[in-house]
Amino acid sequence: MSEKMLKFVELNQQTPKKRDVTKRLDDFKEIYNEFVHEKAKAQSSRCSQCGVPFCQIHCPLHNNIPDWLKLAAEGRLKEASELAHSTNNMPEICGRICPQDRLCEGNCVIEQSGHGTVTIGSVEKYITDTAWEKGWIKPINAKKEIDQSIGIIGAGPAGLACAEELRKSGYQVVVYDRYDRPGGLLIYGIPNFKLEKHVVERRTRLLKKSGIKFYQNVEIGKNLSFEKLKKKHDAILIATGVYKPREVNLPGFNLKNIFPAMEFLTASNRKGLGDSVKNFDNGILDSKNKDVVVIGGGDTAMDCVRTAVRQNAKSIKCLYRRNKENMPGSAREVNNAEEEGVNFIWLTNPKKFIGSEKITSVLVERMKLSDPDSSGRKTPIPIKNSDFQIKADMVIKALGFDPEDLPQLFNEPSLTVSNWGTVKVDLKSMQTNIPGVFAAGDIVRGASLVVWAIRDGRDVSKSIKKYLEDKKINKNKAA
Ligand SMILES: Cc1cc2nc3c(=O)[nH]c(=O)nc-3n(C[C@H](O)[C@H](O)[C@H](O)COP(=O)(O)OP(=O)(O)OC[C@H]3O[C@@H](n4cnc5c(N)ncnc54)[C@H](O)[C@@H]3O)c2cc1C
Ligand code: SF4
């Protein structure tokens, strides 16, 4: 172990009483930073510059990973950060929460050859966090102002990425969001332990300083009509995400203490942000000392079980009707949850919620998997007479999300949506069937990933720009 590392371990283990606390923290911070720096440098140096950048191909943003790894290995962090920002509006956020095992890192050539992936996400986070710390990341200073405006509905990653790109070109950008804070699921969905909220707030503050206007607590279709919005702006982007929770319609569904995942996660995130949350403060949405049952096998279910761990729940059980190998969530997240003590009860399906006023237990049945169908997927089949009960004083339903009924919500019946309710767009221009109205992110794809929302936001900004340029040319011709 190097001398620096020994010092790091020593400082890490000392109790504050032994030394002056402030001095200890300063020393610790300095050596910790050095340690992180050395680790990032070592990881970056592991990139073989293989010339077949599968990592880059499998990153939805096609980030120039080998080049910024090389720059980081050489200690040229400012250039590395500029390169990372040239394809990504939030590299430090993707570095923290992308499922890298399914994207860049899972396709790293070194990983494929059995030597363990270069930890691309951590290096991306390190490069950008350093850039923030050093003050290299500055608000946009548009070289010219263009007198055309865009109204963006939704301040999630899709809306924010599009807003930033259009503002860079000098457009007047206004973002409307029904939440009180910008960020969408980055703020109220993804838990704090995966994505610290100050990291998101740092980004949105920068966008405000860049001249983008934000109207919070404004729900389009409720506080402001879609019709008015169309008249107010030269183009509109719908980036509203998907929020309608999929239901478990079982006997006893209306018993107390059965919650949709977003209610549980939002309350927890709000507490982390310092808000007072009545139903958390009175204990209803706090899982501390409770027997918690989470239903679902995706990433949202993993966020719920891991949040319950951090709230000191008495026991946490996760019910999923398939087995571990067939879970839809990230394998890394499932392993993390298992390590943290979550009890997965594979191949089980809830049949009934039991209790008089509040939930006291869940009746479940055991399942087995069929042979694979033509698509290769195995169907879960109930096993007869296999019912048993699981004690529960809190149940969290995490079965995924569907889009809300936007044509109805926006009072815009002509807006074309798919059978699933996602907004239909022209695949190339991302324009809806209404001229000048575009859509991006989860509301088009269905529940997806942050990195895809950013990609969509960037892509749609180019189409909006083209639309506005044409609009201006046609206006001038007509004049
Ligand atoms: C619990 C959870 C955990 C997740 N974890 C991860 C993860 O670890 N990694 C990852 O890559 N992805 C994760 N995802 C997915 C990711 O968060 C989404 O794919 C991404 O946020 C979609 O971005 P978006 O901009 O399309 O929508 P959103 O982030 O949902 O933003 C939409 C915004 O639109 C606003 N809005 C909606 N309707 C209206 C209206 N009528 N008027 C005004 N505003 C409106 C909403 O308030 C919201 O702010 C997670 C999702 C959930 C639910
Ligand atoms: S954006 Fe995501 S997929 Fe792309 S390099 Fe970063 S962590 Fe990997």
Coordinates of C-alpha atoms and ligand atoms in Angstrom, one line a residue:
M1 CA 0.0 0.0 0.0
S2 CA 1.3 3.4 -0.9
E3 CA 2.2 6.0 1.8
K4 CA -0.8 8.2 0.8
M5 CA -3.1 5.2 1.0
L6 CA -1.8 4.3 4.5
K7 CA -2.4 7.9 5.6
F8 CA -5.9 7.7 4.1
V9 CA -6.7 4.6 6.0
E10 CA -5.2 5.9 9.2
L11 CA -7.2 9.2 9.0
N12 CA -10.3 7.3 8.1
Q13 CA -10.0 5.2 11.2
Q14 CA -9.1 7.8 13.7
T15 CA -11.8 9.1 16.1
P16 CA -12.3 12.9 16.0
K17 CA -11.2 13.1 19.7
K18 CA -7.6 12.1 18.9
R19 CA -7.0 15.2 16.8
D20 CA -8.4 18.6 16.1
V21 CA -11.7 17.8 14.2
T22 CA -11.4 20.6 11.6
K23 CA -7.8 19.8 10.8
R24 CA -8.7 16.1 10.5
L25 CA -11.5 16.9 8.1
D26 CA -9.3 19.1 6.0
D27 CA -6.6 16.5 5.9
F28 CA -9.1 13.8 5.2
K29 CA -10.7 15.8 2.3
E30 CA -7.4 16.5 0.8
I31 CA -6.1 13.0 0.9
Y32 CA -9.5 11.6 -0.1
N33 CA -9.5 13.8 -3.2
E34 CA -6.0 12.6 -3.9
F35 CA -7.1 9.0 -3.5
V36 CA -10.1 9.5 -5.8
H37 CA -7.9 11.2 -8.3
E38 CA -5.4 8.4 -8.3
K39 CA -8.1 5.8 -8.6
A40 CA -9.7 7.7 -11.5
K41 CA -6.3 8.1 -13.2
A42 CA -5.5 4.4 -12.7
Q43 CA -8.9 3.3 -14.1
S44 CA -8.5 5.7 -17.1
S45 CA -5.1 4.3 -17.8
R46 CA -6.6 0.8 -18.0
C47 CA -8.4 1.7 -21.3
S48 CA -6.5 -0.1 -24.0
Q49 CA -7.6 2.4 -26.7
C50 CA -8.7 -0.7 -28.5
G51 CA -9.8 1.0 -31.7
V52 CA -13.2 -0.8 -31.6
P53 CA -15.0 1.4 -29.1
F54 CA -18.0 -0.9 -28.3
C55 CA -18.4 1.2 -25.1
Q56 CA -19.0 4.3 -27.3
I57 CA -21.4 2.5 -29.6
H58 CA -23.4 1.1 -26.7
C59 CA -23.7 4.5 -24.9
P60 CA -26.9 6.1 -26.2
L61 CA -25.1 9.4 -26.4
H62 CA -22.2 7.9 -28.2
N63 CA -19.9 9.7 -25.8
N64 CA -16.3 9.8 -26.9
I65 CA -15.3 7.6 -24.0
P66 CA -11.8 6.4 -25.2
D67 CA -10.7 10.0 -25.8
W68 CA -11.9 11.4 -22.5
L69 CA -10.4 8.4 -20.6
K70 CA -7.1 9.2 -22.3
L71 CA -7.3 12.8 -21.3
A72 CA -8.1 11.9 -17.8
A73 CA -5.2 9.4 -17.6
E74 CA -2.9 12.3 -18.7
G75 CA -4.4 14.6 -16.1
R76 CA -6.0 16.9 -18.7
L77 CA -9.3 17.1 -16.9
K78 CA -10.5 20.4 -18.3
E79 CA -10.3 19.1 -21.8
A80 CA -11.8 15.8 -20.7
S81 CA -14.8 17.7 -19.2
E82 CA -15.3 19.8 -22.3
L83 CA -15.2 16.6 -24.4
A84 CA -17.7 14.9 -22.1
H85 CA -20.0 17.9 -22.3
S86 CA -19.9 18.1 -26.1
T87 CA -22.2 15.0 -26.3
N88 CA -23.9 15.0 -22.9
N89 CA -25.8 17.7 -20.9
M90 CA -25.4 16.0 -17.6
P91 CA -22.3 13.7 -17.5
E92 CA -22.0 13.7 -13.7
I93 CA -25.6 12.5 -13.5
C94 CA -25.2 9.7 -16.1
G95 CA -21.9 8.8 -14.4
R96 CA -23.9 8.2 -11.2
I97 CA -27.1 6.5 -12.4
C98 CA -26.7 4.9 -15.9
P99 CA -27.0 1.2 -15.7
Q100 CA -23.5 0.9 -17.0
D101 CA -23.5 -2.9 -16.8
R102 CA -26.1 -2.9 -19.6
L103 CA -24.5 0.0 -21.6
C104 CA -20.9 1.2 -21.9
E105 CA -19.2 -0.9 -19.2
G106 CA -21.0 -4.1 -20.2
N107 CA -19.5 -3.7 -23.7
C108 CA -15.9 -2.7 -22.7
V109 CA -13.5 -4.9 -24.5
I110 CA -11.5 -5.5 -21.3
E111 CA -14.6 -6.7 -19.6
Q112 CA -15.4 -9.0 -22.5
S113 CA -11.9 -10.5 -22.2
G114 CA -12.6 -11.3 -18.5
H115 CA -10.3 -8.7 -16.9
G116 CA -13.0 -6.4 -15.4
T117 CA -14.4 -3.3 -17.1
V118 CA -12.9 0.1 -17.0
T119 CA -15.2 1.9 -14.5
I120 CA -16.3 4.4 -17.2
G121 CA -19.3 5.8 -15.2
S122 CA -17.1 6.6 -12.2
V123 CA -14.5 8.4 -14.3
E124 CA -17.2 10.4 -16.1
K125 CA -18.5 11.4 -12.7
Y126 CA -15.1 12.3 -11.4
I127 CA -14.2 14.4 -14.5
T128 CA -17.4 16.4 -14.3
D129 CA -17.4 16.8 -10.5
T130 CA -13.9 18.1 -10.7
A131 CA -15.0 20.6 -13.4
W132 CA -17.7 21.9 -11.2
E133 CA -15.4 22.1 -8.2
K134 CA -12.8 24.1 -10.2
G135 CA -15.4 26.4 -11.7
W136 CA -14.9 25.3 -15.3
I137 CA -18.6 24.9 -15.9
K138 CA -20.2 28.3 -16.8
P139 CA -23.7 29.5 -17.7
I140 CA -24.5 29.8 -21.4
N141 CA -23.6 33.1 -22.9
A142 CA -25.6 33.1 -26.1
K143 CA -23.7 34.9 -28.9
K144 CA -27.0 36.3 -30.4
E145 CA -30.6 36.5 -29.2
I146 CA -33.3 35.1 -31.4
D147 CA -36.8 36.5 -31.0
Q148 CA -38.6 33.1 -31.2
S149 CA -39.7 31.2 -28.1
I150 CA -40.2 27.6 -27.2
G151 CA -42.5 26.4 -24.5
I152 CA -41.3 23.1 -22.9
I153 CA -43.7 21.1 -20.8
G154 CA -41.7 19.1 -18.3
A155 CA -38.4 19.9 -16.5
G156 CA -37.1 16.3 -16.5
P157 CA -33.9 15.3 -18.3
A158 CA -35.5 15.4 -21.8
G159 CA -37.0 18.9 -21.3
L160 CA -33.8 20.2 -19.7
A161 CA -31.4 18.8 -22.3
C162 CA -33.6 20.3 -25.1
A163 CA -33.8 23.7 -23.2
E164 CA -30.1 23.9 -22.9
E165 CA -29.3 23.1 -26.5
L166 CA -31.9 25.7 -27.8
R167 CA -30.7 28.3 -25.4
K168 CA -27.1 27.8 -26.6
S169 CA -28.4 28.9 -30.1
G170 CA -30.0 32.0 -28.6
Y171 CA -33.7 31.0 -28.5
Q172 CA -36.0 32.2 -25.7
V173 CA -36.8 29.1 -23.7
V174 CA -39.6 28.7 -21.1
V175 CA -40.0 25.5 -19.1
Y176 CA -43.3 24.7 -17.3
D177 CA -43.5 22.0 -14.7
R178 CA -46.2 20.9 -12.3
Y179 CA -43.7 20.1 -9.5
D180 CA -42.3 22.8 -7.3
R181 CA -38.7 22.0 -8.3
P182 CA -37.2 21.3 -11.8
G183 CA -35.5 17.9 -12.5
G184 CA -38.5 15.5 -12.9
L185 CA -37.6 12.0 -11.8
L186 CA -34.0 13.1 -11.1
I187 CA -35.4 15.0 -8.1
Y188 CA -38.5 13.1 -6.9
G189 CA -38.1 9.6 -8.3
I190 CA -34.5 8.4 -8.1
P191 CA -33.4 8.2 -4.5
N192 CA -30.9 10.4 -2.9
F193 CA -28.4 7.6 -2.1
K194 CA -28.1 7.0 -5.9
L195 CA -28.2 10.7 -7.0
E196 CA -27.6 13.4 -4.5
K197 CA -30.1 16.2 -5.0
H198 CA -27.5 19.0 -4.8
V199 CA -26.0 17.6 -8.0
V200 CA -29.3 18.0 -9.8
E201 CA -29.9 21.5 -8.3
R202 CA -26.5 22.6 -9.4
R203 CA -27.4 21.8 -13.0
T204 CA -30.9 23.5 -12.9
R205 CA -29.4 26.6 -11.2
L206 CA -26.9 26.9 -14.1
L207 CA -29.7 26.7 -16.6
K208 CA -31.6 29.5 -14.8
K209 CA -28.4 31.6 -14.9
S210 CA -28.2 30.8 -18.6
G211 CA -31.4 32.7 -19.2
I212 CA -33.9 29.8 -19.4
K213 CA -37.1 30.7 -17.6
F214 CA -38.7 28.2 -15.3
Y215 CA -42.4 28.2 -14.2
Q216 CA -42.9 25.7 -11.4
N217 CA -46.2 24.5 -10.0
V218 CA -47.8 25.1 -13.4
E219 CA -49.7 22.0 -14.7
I220 CA -50.5 22.3 -18.4
G221 CA -54.1 21.3 -18.9
K222 CA -55.0 22.5 -15.4
N223 CA -53.3 25.8 -14.4
L224 CA -52.6 26.8 -18.0
S225 CA -54.3 25.5 -21.1
F226 CA -52.4 23.8 -23.9
E227 CA -54.2 26.0 -26.4
K228 CA -52.9 29.2 -24.7
L229 CA -49.4 27.7 -24.6
K230 CA -49.5 27.0 -28.3
K231 CA -50.5 30.7 -29.0
K232 CA -47.8 32.0 -26.7
H233 CA -44.8 30.1 -28.2
D234 CA -43.4 29.5 -31.7
A235 CA -42.9 25.8 -30.9
I236 CA -43.9 23.4 -28.1
L237 CA -42.1 20.4 -26.6
I238 CA -44.1 17.8 -24.7
A239 CA -41.6 16.1 -22.3
T240 CA -44.0 15.1 -19.5
G241 CA -42.7 11.6 -18.7
V242 CA -44.9 8.7 -17.6
Y243 CA -46.5 8.7 -14.2
K244 CA -49.7 6.6 -14.1
P245 CA -48.8 3.7 -11.8
R246 CA -49.8 0.2 -12.9
E247 CA -52.3 -1.2 -10.4
V248 CA -52.6 -4.5 -8.6
N249 CA -56.3 -5.0 -8.5
L250 CA -56.6 -7.5 -5.7
P251 CA -59.1 -8.0 -2.9
G252 CA -58.2 -5.7 -0.1
F253 CA -56.6 -3.1 -2.4
N254 CA -58.2 -0.3 -0.5
L255 CA -56.7 -1.2 2.9
K256 CA -54.6 1.4 4.6
N257 CA -50.8 1.5 4.2
I258 CA -50.7 0.2 0.6
F259 CA -48.8 2.8 -1.5
P260 CA -47.8 3.4 -5.0
A261 CA -44.0 3.5 -5.4
M262 CA -43.8 7.2 -6.4
E263 CA -45.7 8.3 -3.2
F264 CA -43.2 6.4 -1.1
L265 CA -40.1 7.6 -3.0
T266 CA -41.3 11.2 -3.4
A267 CA -41.9 11.5 0.4
S268 CA -38.4 10.2 1.1
N269 CA -36.8 12.5 -1.5
R270 CA -38.7 15.5 -0.1
K271 CA -37.4 14.7 3.4
G272 CA -33.9 14.5 2.0
L273 CA -34.4 17.9 0.5
G274 CA -35.5 19.3 3.9
D275 CA -39.2 19.6 3.2
S276 CA -41.8 18.9 5.9
V277 CA -43.9 16.0 4.6
K278 CA -47.0 15.5 6.7
N279 CA -47.5 11.8 5.9
F280 CA -43.9 11.0 6.5
D281 CA -43.6 13.1 9.7
N282 CA -46.6 11.3 11.2
G283 CA -45.1 8.0 10.4
I284 CA -47.5 6.8 7.6
L285 CA -44.9 6.9 4.8
D286 CA -41.9 6.1 7.0
S287 CA -41.0 2.5 6.9
K288 CA -38.9 2.6 10.1
N289 CA -39.5 -0.5 12.3
K290 CA -42.1 -1.9 9.8
D291 CA -42.5 -5.2 8.0
V292 CA -42.3 -3.9 4.4
V293 CA -43.4 -5.9 1.3
V294 CA -42.5 -4.5 -2.1
I295 CA -44.3 -5.9 -5.2
G296 CA -42.3 -5.8 -8.5
G297 CA -39.0 -6.7 -10.0
G298 CA -37.8 -3.6 -11.9
D299 CA -35.5 -0.8 -11.0
T300 CA -38.2 1.2 -9.2
A301 CA -38.8 -1.8 -6.9
M302 CA -35.1 -1.9 -6.2
D303 CA -35.2 1.8 -5.3
C304 CA -38.1 1.2 -2.9
V305 CA -36.5 -1.8 -1.1
R306 CA -33.1 0.1 -0.8
T307 CA -34.9 3.2 0.5
A308 CA -36.7 1.1 3.1
V309 CA -33.3 -0.3 4.2
R310 CA -32.1 3.2 4.8
Q311 CA -35.2 4.1 6.7
N312 CA -34.5 1.1 9.1
A313 CA -37.5 -1.0 8.2
K314 CA -37.8 -4.1 10.5
S315 CA -38.0 -6.5 7.5
I316 CA -38.1 -6.0 3.7
K317 CA -39.4 -8.6 1.3
C318 CA -39.6 -8.2 -2.4
L319 CA -42.1 -10.3 -4.3
Y320 CA -41.5 -11.1 -7.9
R321 CA -43.4 -13.6 -10.1
R322 CA -40.4 -14.8 -12.1
N323 CA -36.9 -15.8 -10.8
K324 CA -33.7 -13.8 -10.4
E325 CA -32.4 -14.6 -13.9
N326 CA -35.6 -13.2 -15.4
M327 CA -35.8 -10.0 -13.4
P328 CA -36.3 -6.9 -15.5
G329 CA -34.2 -4.7 -13.2
S330 CA -30.4 -4.1 -13.3
A331 CA -28.5 -7.1 -12.0
R332 CA -26.2 -4.7 -10.2
E333 CA -29.1 -3.2 -8.3
V334 CA -30.6 -6.6 -7.3
N335 CA -27.1 -7.6 -6.0
N336 CA -26.8 -4.4 -4.0
A337 CA -30.3 -4.9 -2.5
E338 CA -29.4 -8.5 -1.6
E339 CA -26.2 -7.4 0.0
E340 CA -28.1 -4.9 2.1
G341 CA -30.3 -7.6 3.5
V342 CA -33.4 -7.5 1.3
N343 CA -35.2 -10.8 1.2
F344 CA -36.3 -11.6 -2.4
I345 CA -39.1 -14.1 -2.6
W346 CA -38.8 -15.3 -6.2
L347 CA -41.6 -16.9 -8.1
T348 CA -44.4 -15.5 -6.0
N349 CA -47.5 -13.6 -6.9
P350 CA -49.8 -11.6 -4.5
K351 CA -53.4 -12.9 -4.4
K352 CA -55.0 -10.9 -1.6
F353 CA -54.3 -8.1 0.8
I354 CA -55.4 -9.1 4.3
G355 CA -56.3 -6.8 7.2
S356 CA -59.4 -5.2 8.8
E357 CA -58.6 -1.5 8.4
K358 CA -54.9 -1.6 7.8
I359 CA -52.9 -4.2 5.9
T360 CA -51.5 -6.9 8.2
S361 CA -50.4 -9.5 5.7
V362 CA -50.3 -10.5 2.0
L363 CA -51.6 -13.8 0.7
V364 CA -49.3 -15.0 -2.0
E365 CA -49.1 -18.1 -4.3
R366 CA -46.0 -19.8 -5.6
M367 CA -45.3 -19.8 -9.3
K368 CA -43.3 -21.9 -11.8
L369 CA -42.0 -20.9 -15.2
S370 CA -43.3 -22.3 -18.4
D371 CA -41.1 -23.4 -21.3
P372 CA -39.9 -20.4 -23.3
D373 CA -42.4 -19.1 -25.8
S374 CA -41.6 -18.0 -29.4
S375 CA -40.0 -14.8 -28.0
G376 CA -37.9 -16.8 -25.6
R377 CA -39.8 -15.5 -22.5
K378 CA -41.0 -17.9 -19.9
T379 CA -44.5 -17.3 -18.5
P380 CA -45.2 -17.6 -14.8
I381 CA -47.8 -20.2 -14.0
P382 CA -49.5 -20.5 -10.5
I383 CA -48.8 -23.7 -8.5
K384 CA -52.0 -25.1 -7.1
N385 CA -52.5 -25.1 -3.3
S386 CA -49.2 -23.3 -2.7
D387 CA -50.7 -20.2 -1.0
F388 CA -49.0 -18.8 2.1
Q389 CA -49.1 -15.5 4.0
I390 CA -46.4 -12.8 4.5
K391 CA -46.7 -10.4 7.4
A392 CA -46.8 -6.8 6.3
D393 CA -47.6 -3.5 7.8
M394 CA -46.6 -1.5 4.7
V395 CA -47.0 -2.6 1.0
I396 CA -45.4 -0.7 -1.8
K397 CA -46.6 -1.3 -5.4
A398 CA -43.8 -1.0 -7.9
L399 CA -45.1 -2.5 -11.1
G400 CA -44.1 0.2 -13.5
F401 CA -45.8 3.3 -15.1
D402 CA -48.0 4.1 -18.0
P403 CA -48.6 7.5 -19.7
E404 CA -51.4 9.7 -18.5
D405 CA -54.2 10.4 -21.0
L406 CA -52.6 13.5 -22.5
P407 CA -55.2 14.2 -25.2
Q408 CA -57.8 14.4 -22.5
L409 CA -55.5 16.2 -20.0
F410 CA -54.5 18.8 -22.5
N411 CA -58.0 19.0 -23.9
E412 CA -56.4 18.3 -27.3
P413 CA -58.3 15.3 -28.7
S414 CA -56.4 15.6 -32.0
L415 CA -53.1 14.7 -30.4
T416 CA -52.3 11.3 -31.7
V417 CA -51.1 8.7 -29.2
S418 CA -50.3 5.0 -29.5
N419 CA -52.4 2.1 -28.0
W420 CA -50.3 2.4 -24.9
G421 CA -50.9 6.1 -24.6
T422 CA -47.4 7.3 -25.5
V423 CA -47.3 10.3 -27.8
K424 CA -46.8 9.4 -31.5
V425 CA -44.1 11.3 -33.3
D426 CA -42.5 11.3 -36.7
L427 CA -39.4 9.2 -36.0
K428 CA -37.0 11.6 -37.8
S429 CA -38.3 15.0 -36.7
M430 CA -39.9 14.0 -33.4
Q431 CA -42.8 16.2 -34.4
T432 CA -46.3 15.1 -33.3
N433 CA -49.2 15.2 -35.7
I434 CA -49.8 18.8 -34.6
P435 CA -47.4 21.2 -36.5
G436 CA -44.9 22.9 -34.2
V437 CA -45.6 20.5 -31.3
F438 CA -42.8 18.0 -30.6
A439 CA -42.4 15.3 -28.0
A440 CA -39.4 13.5 -26.4
G441 CA -38.4 11.3 -23.5
D442 CA -40.5 8.8 -21.6
I443 CA -43.8 10.2 -22.9
V444 CA -42.7 8.9 -26.4
R445 CA -40.6 5.8 -25.4
G446 CA -42.5 4.6 -22.4
A447 CA -40.6 4.3 -19.1
S448 CA -36.9 4.3 -20.1
L449 CA -33.6 5.8 -18.9
V450 CA -32.2 9.2 -18.1
V451 CA -29.5 8.8 -20.8
W452 CA -32.1 8.1 -23.4
A453 CA -34.2 11.1 -22.3
I454 CA -31.1 13.3 -22.7
R455 CA -30.4 11.9 -26.1
D456 CA -34.0 12.6 -27.2
G457 CA -33.8 16.1 -25.7
R458 CA -30.7 16.8 -27.8
D459 CA -32.2 15.3 -31.0
V460 CA -35.5 17.1 -30.7
S461 CA -33.7 20.4 -30.2
K462 CA -32.2 20.1 -33.7
S463 CA -35.6 19.5 -35.2
I464 CA -37.2 22.4 -33.4
K465 CA -34.4 24.6 -34.5
K466 CA -34.9 23.6 -38.1
Y467 CA -38.7 24.1 -37.8
L468 CA -38.2 27.6 -36.4
E469 CA -35.7 28.6 -39.0
D470 CA -38.1 27.5 -41.8
K471 CA -40.9 29.3 -40.0
K472 CA -38.9 32.5 -40.0
I473 CA -37.9 32.1 -43.7
N474 CA -41.6 31.6 -44.7
K475 CA -42.6 34.6 -42.6
N476 CA -40.1 36.8 -44.2
K477 CA -41.1 35.6 -47.7
A478 CA -44.7 36.3 -46.9
A479 CA -43.9 39.8 -45.6
Ligands
LIG1 C1 -38.0 5.4 -9.2 C2 -37.3 5.6 -10.4 C3 -35.9 5.3 -10.5 C4 -35.3 5.5 -11.7 N1 -33.9 5.2 -11.7 C5 -33.2 5.4 -12.8 C6 -31.8 5.2 -12.8 O1 -31.2 4.8 -11.8 N2 -31.2 5.4 -14.0 C7 -31.8 5.8 -15.1 O2 -31.1 6.0 -16.2 N3 -33.1 6.0 -15.2 C8 -33.9 5.8 -14.0 N4 -35.2 6.0 -14.0 C9 -35.9 6.4 -15.3 C10 -35.7 7.9 -15.6 O3 -35.9 8.6 -14.4 C11 -36.6 8.4 -16.7 O4 -36.4 7.6 -17.8 C12 -36.3 9.9 -17.0 O5 -36.4 10.7 -15.9 C13 -37.3 10.3 -18.1 O6 -37.1 11.7 -18.4 P1 -38.3 12.6 -18.9 O7 -37.7 14.0 -19.0 O8 -38.9 12.0 -20.1 O9 -39.4 12.6 -17.8 P2 -39.4 12.9 -16.3 O10 -38.1 12.9 -15.6 O11 -40.5 12.1 -15.7 O12 -39.9 14.5 -16.2 C14 -41.2 14.9 -16.7 C15 -41.6 16.2 -16.0 O13 -42.8 16.6 -16.6 C16 -43.6 17.2 -15.6 N5 -45.0 17.1 -16.0 C17 -45.7 16.0 -16.3 N6 -47.0 16.4 -16.7 C18 -47.0 17.8 -16.7 C19 -48.0 18.8 -17.0 N7 -49.2 18.4 -17.5 N8 -47.7 20.1 -16.9 C20 -46.4 20.4 -16.4 N9 -45.5 19.6 -16.1 C21 -45.7 18.2 -16.3 C22 -43.3 16.3 -14.4 O14 -43.6 17.1 -13.2 C23 -41.8 16.1 -14.5 O15 -41.1 17.0 -13.8 C24 -35.9 5.8 -12.9 C25 -37.3 6.0 -12.8 C26 -38.0 5.9 -11.6 C27 -39.5 6.1 -11.6
SF4_2 S1 -23.7 8.3 -20.5 FE1 -24.1 6.4 -19.5 S2 -23.8 4.8 -21.0 FE2 -22.8 6.7 -21.8 S3 -20.7 6.7 -21.1 FE3 -21.8 7.7 -19.5 S4 -22.4 6.1 -18.0 FE4 -21.8 5.1 -19.9

